[in-house]
XYZ file of C-alpha atoms in Angstrom:
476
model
C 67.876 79.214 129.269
C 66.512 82.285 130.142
C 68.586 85.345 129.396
C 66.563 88.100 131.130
C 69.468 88.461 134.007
C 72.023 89.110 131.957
C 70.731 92.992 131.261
C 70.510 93.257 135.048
C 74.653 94.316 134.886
C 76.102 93.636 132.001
C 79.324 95.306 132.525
C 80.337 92.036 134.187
C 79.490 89.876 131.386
C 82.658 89.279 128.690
C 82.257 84.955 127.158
C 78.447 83.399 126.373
C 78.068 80.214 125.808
C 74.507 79.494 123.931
C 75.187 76.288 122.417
C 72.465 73.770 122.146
C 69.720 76.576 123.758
C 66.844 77.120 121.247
C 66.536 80.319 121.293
C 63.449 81.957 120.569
C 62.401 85.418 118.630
C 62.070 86.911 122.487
C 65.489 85.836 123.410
C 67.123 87.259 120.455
C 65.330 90.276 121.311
C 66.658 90.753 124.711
C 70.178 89.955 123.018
C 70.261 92.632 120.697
C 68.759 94.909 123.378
C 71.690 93.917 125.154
C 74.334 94.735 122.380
C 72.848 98.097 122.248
C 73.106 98.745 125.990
C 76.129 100.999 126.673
C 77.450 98.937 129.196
C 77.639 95.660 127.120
C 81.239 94.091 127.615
C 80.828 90.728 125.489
C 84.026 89.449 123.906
C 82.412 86.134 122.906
C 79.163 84.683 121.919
C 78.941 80.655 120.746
C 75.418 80.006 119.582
C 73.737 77.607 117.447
C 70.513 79.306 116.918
C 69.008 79.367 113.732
C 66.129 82.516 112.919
C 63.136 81.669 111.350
C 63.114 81.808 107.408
C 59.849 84.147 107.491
C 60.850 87.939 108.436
C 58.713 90.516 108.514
C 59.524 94.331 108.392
C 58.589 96.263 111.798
C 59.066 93.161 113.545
C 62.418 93.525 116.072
C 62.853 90.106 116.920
C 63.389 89.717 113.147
C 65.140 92.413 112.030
C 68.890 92.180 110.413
C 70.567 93.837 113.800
C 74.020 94.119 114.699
C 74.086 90.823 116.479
C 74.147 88.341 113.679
C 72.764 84.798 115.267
C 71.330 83.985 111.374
C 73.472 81.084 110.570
C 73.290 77.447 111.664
C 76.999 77.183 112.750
C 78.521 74.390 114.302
C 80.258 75.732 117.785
C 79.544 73.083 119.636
C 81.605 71.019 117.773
C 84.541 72.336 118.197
C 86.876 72.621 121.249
C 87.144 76.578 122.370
C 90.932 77.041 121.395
C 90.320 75.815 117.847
C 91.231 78.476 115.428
C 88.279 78.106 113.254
C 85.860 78.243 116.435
C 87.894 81.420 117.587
C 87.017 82.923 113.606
C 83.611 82.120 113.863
C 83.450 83.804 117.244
C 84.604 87.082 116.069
C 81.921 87.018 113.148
C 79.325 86.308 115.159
C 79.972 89.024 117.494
C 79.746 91.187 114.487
C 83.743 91.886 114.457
C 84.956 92.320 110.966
C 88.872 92.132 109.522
C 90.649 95.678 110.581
C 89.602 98.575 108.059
C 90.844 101.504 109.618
C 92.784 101.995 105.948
C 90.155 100.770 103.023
C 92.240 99.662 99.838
C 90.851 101.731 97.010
C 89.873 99.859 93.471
C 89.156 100.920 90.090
C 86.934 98.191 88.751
C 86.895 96.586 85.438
C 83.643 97.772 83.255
C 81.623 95.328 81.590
C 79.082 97.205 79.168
C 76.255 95.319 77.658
C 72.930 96.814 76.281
C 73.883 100.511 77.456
C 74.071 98.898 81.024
C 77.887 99.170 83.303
C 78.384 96.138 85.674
C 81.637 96.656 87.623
C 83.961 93.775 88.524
C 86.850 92.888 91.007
C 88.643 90.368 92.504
C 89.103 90.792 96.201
C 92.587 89.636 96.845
C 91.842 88.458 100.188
C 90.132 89.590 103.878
C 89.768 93.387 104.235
C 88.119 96.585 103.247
C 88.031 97.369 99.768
C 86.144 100.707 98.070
C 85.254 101.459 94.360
C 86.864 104.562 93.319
C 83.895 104.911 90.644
C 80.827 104.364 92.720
C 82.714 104.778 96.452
C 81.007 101.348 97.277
C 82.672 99.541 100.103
C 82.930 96.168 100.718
C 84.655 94.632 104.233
C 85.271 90.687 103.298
C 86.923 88.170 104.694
C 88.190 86.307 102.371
C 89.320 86.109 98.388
C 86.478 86.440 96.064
C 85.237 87.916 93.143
C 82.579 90.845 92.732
C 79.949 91.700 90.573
C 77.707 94.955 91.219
C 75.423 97.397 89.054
C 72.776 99.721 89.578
C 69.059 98.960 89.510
C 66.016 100.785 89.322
C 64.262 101.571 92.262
C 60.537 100.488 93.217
C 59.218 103.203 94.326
C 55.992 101.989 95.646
C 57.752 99.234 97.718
C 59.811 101.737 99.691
C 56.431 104.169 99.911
C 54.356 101.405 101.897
C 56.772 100.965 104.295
C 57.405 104.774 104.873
C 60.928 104.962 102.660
C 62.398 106.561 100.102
C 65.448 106.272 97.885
C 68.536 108.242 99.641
C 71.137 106.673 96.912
C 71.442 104.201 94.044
C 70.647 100.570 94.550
C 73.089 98.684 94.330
C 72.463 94.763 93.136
C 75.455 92.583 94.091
C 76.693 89.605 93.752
C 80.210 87.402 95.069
C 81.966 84.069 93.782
C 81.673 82.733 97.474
C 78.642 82.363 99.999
C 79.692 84.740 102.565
C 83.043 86.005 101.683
C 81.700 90.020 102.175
C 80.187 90.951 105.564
C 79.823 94.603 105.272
C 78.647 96.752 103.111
C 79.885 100.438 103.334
C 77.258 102.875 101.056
C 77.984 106.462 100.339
C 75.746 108.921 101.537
C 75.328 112.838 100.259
C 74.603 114.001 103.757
C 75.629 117.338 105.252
C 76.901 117.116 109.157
C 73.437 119.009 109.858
C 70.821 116.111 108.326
C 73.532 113.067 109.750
C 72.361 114.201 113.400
C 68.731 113.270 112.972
C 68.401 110.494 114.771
C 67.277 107.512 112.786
C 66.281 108.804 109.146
C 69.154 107.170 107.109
C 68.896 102.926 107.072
C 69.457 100.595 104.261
C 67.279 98.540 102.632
C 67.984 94.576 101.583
C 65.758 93.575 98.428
C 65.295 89.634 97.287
C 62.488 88.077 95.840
C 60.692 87.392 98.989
C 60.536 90.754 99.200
C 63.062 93.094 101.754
C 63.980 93.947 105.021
C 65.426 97.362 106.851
C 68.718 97.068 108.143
C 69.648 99.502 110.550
C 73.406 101.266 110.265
C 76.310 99.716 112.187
C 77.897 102.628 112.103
C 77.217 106.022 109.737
C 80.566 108.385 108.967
C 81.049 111.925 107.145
C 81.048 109.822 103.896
C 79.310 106.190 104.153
C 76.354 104.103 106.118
C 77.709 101.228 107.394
C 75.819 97.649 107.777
C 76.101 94.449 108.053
C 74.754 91.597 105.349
C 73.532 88.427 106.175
C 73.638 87.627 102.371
C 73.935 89.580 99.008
C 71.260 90.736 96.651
C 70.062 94.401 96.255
C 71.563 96.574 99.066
C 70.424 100.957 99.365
C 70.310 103.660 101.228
C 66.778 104.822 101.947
C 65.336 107.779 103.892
C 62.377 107.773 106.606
C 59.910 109.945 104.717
C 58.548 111.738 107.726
C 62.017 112.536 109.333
C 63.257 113.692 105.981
C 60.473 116.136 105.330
C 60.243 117.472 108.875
C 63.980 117.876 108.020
C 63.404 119.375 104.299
C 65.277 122.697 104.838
C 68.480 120.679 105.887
C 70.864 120.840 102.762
C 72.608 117.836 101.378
C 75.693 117.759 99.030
C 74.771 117.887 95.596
C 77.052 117.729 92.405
C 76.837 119.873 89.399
C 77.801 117.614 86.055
C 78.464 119.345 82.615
C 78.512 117.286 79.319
C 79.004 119.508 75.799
C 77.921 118.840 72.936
C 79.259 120.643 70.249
C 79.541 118.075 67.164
C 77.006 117.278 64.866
C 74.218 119.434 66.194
C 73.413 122.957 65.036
C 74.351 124.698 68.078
C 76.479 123.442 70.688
C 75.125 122.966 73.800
C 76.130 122.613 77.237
C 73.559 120.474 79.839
C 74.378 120.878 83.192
C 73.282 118.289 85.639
C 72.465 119.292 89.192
C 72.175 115.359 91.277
C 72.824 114.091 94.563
C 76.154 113.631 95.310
C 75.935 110.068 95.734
C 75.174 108.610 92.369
C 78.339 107.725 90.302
C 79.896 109.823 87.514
C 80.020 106.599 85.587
C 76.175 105.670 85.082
C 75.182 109.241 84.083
C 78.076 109.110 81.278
C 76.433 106.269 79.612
C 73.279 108.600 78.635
C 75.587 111.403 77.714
C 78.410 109.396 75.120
C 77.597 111.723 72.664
C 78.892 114.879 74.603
C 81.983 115.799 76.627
C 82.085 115.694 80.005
C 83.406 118.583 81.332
C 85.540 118.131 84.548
C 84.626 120.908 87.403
C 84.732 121.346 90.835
C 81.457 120.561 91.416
C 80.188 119.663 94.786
C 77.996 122.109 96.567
C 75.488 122.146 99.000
C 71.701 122.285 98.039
C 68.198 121.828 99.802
C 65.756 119.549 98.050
C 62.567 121.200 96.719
C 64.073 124.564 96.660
C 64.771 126.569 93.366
C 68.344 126.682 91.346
C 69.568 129.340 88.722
C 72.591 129.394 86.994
C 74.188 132.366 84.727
C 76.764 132.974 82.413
C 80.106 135.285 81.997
C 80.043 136.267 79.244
C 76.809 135.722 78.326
C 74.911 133.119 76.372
C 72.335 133.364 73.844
C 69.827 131.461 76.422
C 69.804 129.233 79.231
C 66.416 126.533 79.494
C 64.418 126.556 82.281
C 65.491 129.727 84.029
C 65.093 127.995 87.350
C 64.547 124.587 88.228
C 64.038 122.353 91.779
C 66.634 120.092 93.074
C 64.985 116.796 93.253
C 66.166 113.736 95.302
C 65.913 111.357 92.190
C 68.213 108.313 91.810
C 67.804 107.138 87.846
C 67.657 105.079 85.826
C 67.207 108.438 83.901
C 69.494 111.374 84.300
C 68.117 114.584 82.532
C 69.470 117.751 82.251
C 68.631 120.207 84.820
C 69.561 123.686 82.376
C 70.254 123.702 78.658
C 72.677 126.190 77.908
C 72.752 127.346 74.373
C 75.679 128.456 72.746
C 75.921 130.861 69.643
C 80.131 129.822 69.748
C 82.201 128.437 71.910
C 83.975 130.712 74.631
C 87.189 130.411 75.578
C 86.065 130.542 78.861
C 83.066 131.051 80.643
C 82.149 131.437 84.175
C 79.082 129.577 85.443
C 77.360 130.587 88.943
C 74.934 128.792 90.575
C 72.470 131.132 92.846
C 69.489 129.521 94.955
C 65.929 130.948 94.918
C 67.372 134.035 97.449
C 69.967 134.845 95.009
C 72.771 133.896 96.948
C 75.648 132.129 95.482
C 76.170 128.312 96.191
C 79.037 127.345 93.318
C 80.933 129.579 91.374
C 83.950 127.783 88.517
C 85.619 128.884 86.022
C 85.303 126.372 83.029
C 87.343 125.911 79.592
C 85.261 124.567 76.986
C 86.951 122.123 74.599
C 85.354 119.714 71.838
C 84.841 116.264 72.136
C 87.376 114.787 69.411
C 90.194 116.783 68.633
C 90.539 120.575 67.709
C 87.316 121.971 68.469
C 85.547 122.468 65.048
C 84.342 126.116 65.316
C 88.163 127.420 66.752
C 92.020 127.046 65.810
C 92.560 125.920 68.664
C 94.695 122.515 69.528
C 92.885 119.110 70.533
C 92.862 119.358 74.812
C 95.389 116.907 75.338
C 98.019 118.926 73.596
C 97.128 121.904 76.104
C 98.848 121.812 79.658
C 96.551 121.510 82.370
C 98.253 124.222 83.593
C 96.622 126.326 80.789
C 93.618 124.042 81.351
C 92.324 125.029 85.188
C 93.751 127.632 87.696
C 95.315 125.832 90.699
C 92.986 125.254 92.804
C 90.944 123.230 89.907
C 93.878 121.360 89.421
C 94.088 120.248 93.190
C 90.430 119.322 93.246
C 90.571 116.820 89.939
C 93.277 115.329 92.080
C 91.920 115.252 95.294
C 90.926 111.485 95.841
C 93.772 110.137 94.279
C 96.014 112.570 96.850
C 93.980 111.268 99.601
C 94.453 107.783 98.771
C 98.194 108.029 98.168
C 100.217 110.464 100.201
C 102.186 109.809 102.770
C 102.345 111.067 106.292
C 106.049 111.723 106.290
C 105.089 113.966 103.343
C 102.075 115.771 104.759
C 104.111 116.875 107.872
C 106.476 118.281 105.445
C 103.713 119.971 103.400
C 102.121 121.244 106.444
C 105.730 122.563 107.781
C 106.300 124.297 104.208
C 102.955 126.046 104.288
C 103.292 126.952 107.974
C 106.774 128.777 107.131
C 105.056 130.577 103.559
C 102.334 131.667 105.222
C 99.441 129.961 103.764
C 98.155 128.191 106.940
C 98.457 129.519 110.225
C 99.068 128.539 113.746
C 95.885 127.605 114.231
C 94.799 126.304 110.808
C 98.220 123.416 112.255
C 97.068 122.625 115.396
C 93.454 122.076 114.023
C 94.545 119.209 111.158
C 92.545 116.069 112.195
C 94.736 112.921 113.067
C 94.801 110.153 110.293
C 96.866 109.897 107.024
C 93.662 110.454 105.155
C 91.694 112.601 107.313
C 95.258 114.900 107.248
C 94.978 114.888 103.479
C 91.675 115.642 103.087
C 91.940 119.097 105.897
C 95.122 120.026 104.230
C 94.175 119.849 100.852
C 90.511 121.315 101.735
C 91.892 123.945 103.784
C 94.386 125.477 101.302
C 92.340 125.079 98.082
C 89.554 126.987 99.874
C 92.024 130.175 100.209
C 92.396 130.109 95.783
C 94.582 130.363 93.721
C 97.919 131.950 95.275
C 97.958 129.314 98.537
C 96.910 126.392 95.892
C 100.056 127.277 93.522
C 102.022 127.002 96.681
C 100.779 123.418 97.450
C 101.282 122.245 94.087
C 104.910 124.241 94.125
C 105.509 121.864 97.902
C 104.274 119.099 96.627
C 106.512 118.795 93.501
C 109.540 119.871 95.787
C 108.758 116.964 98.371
C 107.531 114.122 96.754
C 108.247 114.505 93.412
C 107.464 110.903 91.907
C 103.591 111.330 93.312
C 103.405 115.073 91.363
C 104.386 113.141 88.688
C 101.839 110.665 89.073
C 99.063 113.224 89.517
C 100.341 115.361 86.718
C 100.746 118.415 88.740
C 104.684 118.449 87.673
């Protein structure tokens, strides 16, 4: 069957019946061409076609697309109102189970050797995302997951033009099939995410790997479809991402202390992409505290960071250094800051090579174990956060977890009670994006932006409202 006609008006075309056609490369061709046209109406595709086990990168008659005709399935056998056909239907058309609202996870750890692996059991169909590594998985069915980082190989992704734009990500599941997306985070600004066509992922077996291009790319993740799990990353086109290099991208600053056994204590201070997870750079630093800040901020690659001290220090090491797009295994310390005593408190600022401010925190320094050894003071856990962080810290530890678990009854209220104190205005209201979590996330971005008066105010209308989650969040 020839399926050149059916790009001539596709608007009219909703139910394809391709059983028992051998498709060849060309005809898959013209039917992903046709899933991208913006016209294309299809509700339902039966096929039997089966690609050929030999891909090859650049070709696009074999490239992973969002039409997934990959597996031998068995349409034909089945009469058209059979649920199972009707599944297999909605997979094939690259549907996947509704995630408007992904569940959020906290994995179990398995350490071996210095190495994490992170596991969980997927209860059923659905979207599920690791709170540690913000990983997303859409499945669609129960299964178990195992997933830990791997090292890149560099000169792989340089012959074919790519670089590493996150951490890769090897996977496996209990059952053949049971995930069928993939949702990676990216650390890209609203700026870099409209060049066309420079963020992709990259699948990695032993035969060697294939580009993938995005279903879909949001504020936070690059979404794709997987014909089959192994090693799964983001990656960057190199030429659109240096003819891009002055677009920023959201970095993270990371602060570990050590202040035991060495002869001065010492505070490194980590400037990464914001993608790479909290937990794989506190394996290499179990020897020091990490020290919780707000710490996202946006940064351009190759360009020059300083930070400084108030009060000051006896030194900070290098007195500038480059932001570099690195993704492990090995996470170094960006600036050494060494420490005659302990502060109280110290205020760290960030400047790029213009001297202009990009991240400014206030930070209490506490010891490891315990009462720190060089002050009277008590172990941290006996200190109220309160005393800890100034409000708006306190809001931004607890941001994700508000995202994830207030209500919308309970941000209308919120957004009524700031509304009548003042602390948002008319127009700060009206422009609150639909969406539980989307709501969450412009509320609680918008008031802890204003400091420390409009964040005590939040925290004050969030206790008085929904008391058992303040609770929960320790903001009681």
């Amino acid at each position: 069957m020839s399926v050149k006609p059916l790009k001539s008006n596709p608007s009219l075309l909703r139910e394809l019946d391709l059983s028992g056609n051998k498709l060849q490369d060309s005809g898959v061709k013209l039917l992903c061409d046709l899933v991208a046209n913006p016209n294309y109406r299809l509700d339902t595709l039966w096929t039997s076609y089966r690609a050929a086990p030999d891909r090859h990168e650049g070709d696009p008659s074999s490239s992973e697309s969002n039409l997934d005709v990959s597996e031998n399935r068995r349409e034909d056998q089945l009469s058209p109102d059979d649920p199972e056909r009707l599944e297999q239907q909605q997979l094939v058309c690259g549907e996947a189970p509704d995630t408007n609202e992904m569940f959020f996870f906290t994995p179990e750890l398995l350490t071996e050797s210095g190495k994490t692996t992170y596991r969980f059991r997927c209860p059923g169909p659905g979207g599920f995302q690791c709170a540690l590594t913000g990983l997303g998985f859409v499945t669609t069915q129960e299964a178990e997951l195992l997933y830990n980082t791997v090292q890149w190989d560099e000169s792989l992704l340089q012959s074919a033009g790519r670089m590493a734009a996150g951490p890769l990500f090897d996977i496996k599941c209990s059952e053949d099939g049971a995930v069928c997306q993939l949702h990676l985070p990216h650390c890209e600004t609203k700026e870099v995410l409209l060049v066309d066509g420079l963020l992709s992922v990259v699948h990695i077996t032993d035969d060697g790997m294939n580009i993938l291009e995005p279903l879909e790319i949001t504020d936070t993740h690059v979404v794709v479809k997987v014909p089959h799990l192994s090693a799964f990353g983001l990656i960057w086109d190199i030429v659109k991402r240096f003819l891009n290099i002055s677009l920023p991208i959201e970095a993270q600053v990371l602060l570990f202390l050590r202040s035991l056994n060495v002869a001065r204590p010492v505070l490194n201070v980590l400037l990464l992409p914001g993608n790479i997870p909290l937990t794989e750079v506190k394996m290499q630093y179990q020897d020091a505290e990490h020290i919780q800040i707000p710490s996202y901020c946006d940064v351009i690659s190759g360009q020059s960071y300083s930070v400084h001290c108030d009060p000051e220090v006896h030194k900070i090491q290098p007195e500038s250094a480059p932001f570099r797009l690195r993704y492990g295994p090995n996470y170094h310390a960006t600036f050494k800051v060494l420490l005659k005593m302990i502060p109280e408190n110290v205020t760290l600022m960030f400047q790029d090579q213009e001297r202009r401010e990009v991240l400014k925190c206030d930070v209490s320094l506490r010891g490891p174990t315990g009462p720190n050894p060089q002050r009277n003071d008590p172990a941290e856990d006996s200190v109220p956060a309160e005393d800890r962080y100034p409000p708006e810290d306190r809001l931004f530890l607890v941001r994700t977890q508000f995202v994830e678990r207030v209500s919308d009854p309970v941000l209308n209220q919120l957004l009524d009670k700031l509304l009548e104190r003042g602390v948002i205005t008319d127009g700060e209201m009206q422009s609150v994006r639909t969406g539980r979590a989307e709501k969450a996330r412009d509320l609680m971005d918008t008031v802890r932006r204003k400091g420390r008066a409009a964040s005590s105010v939040l925290i004050s209308a969030l206790c008085e409202v929904d008391p058992v989650l303040s609770t929960e969040l320790r903001l009681m």
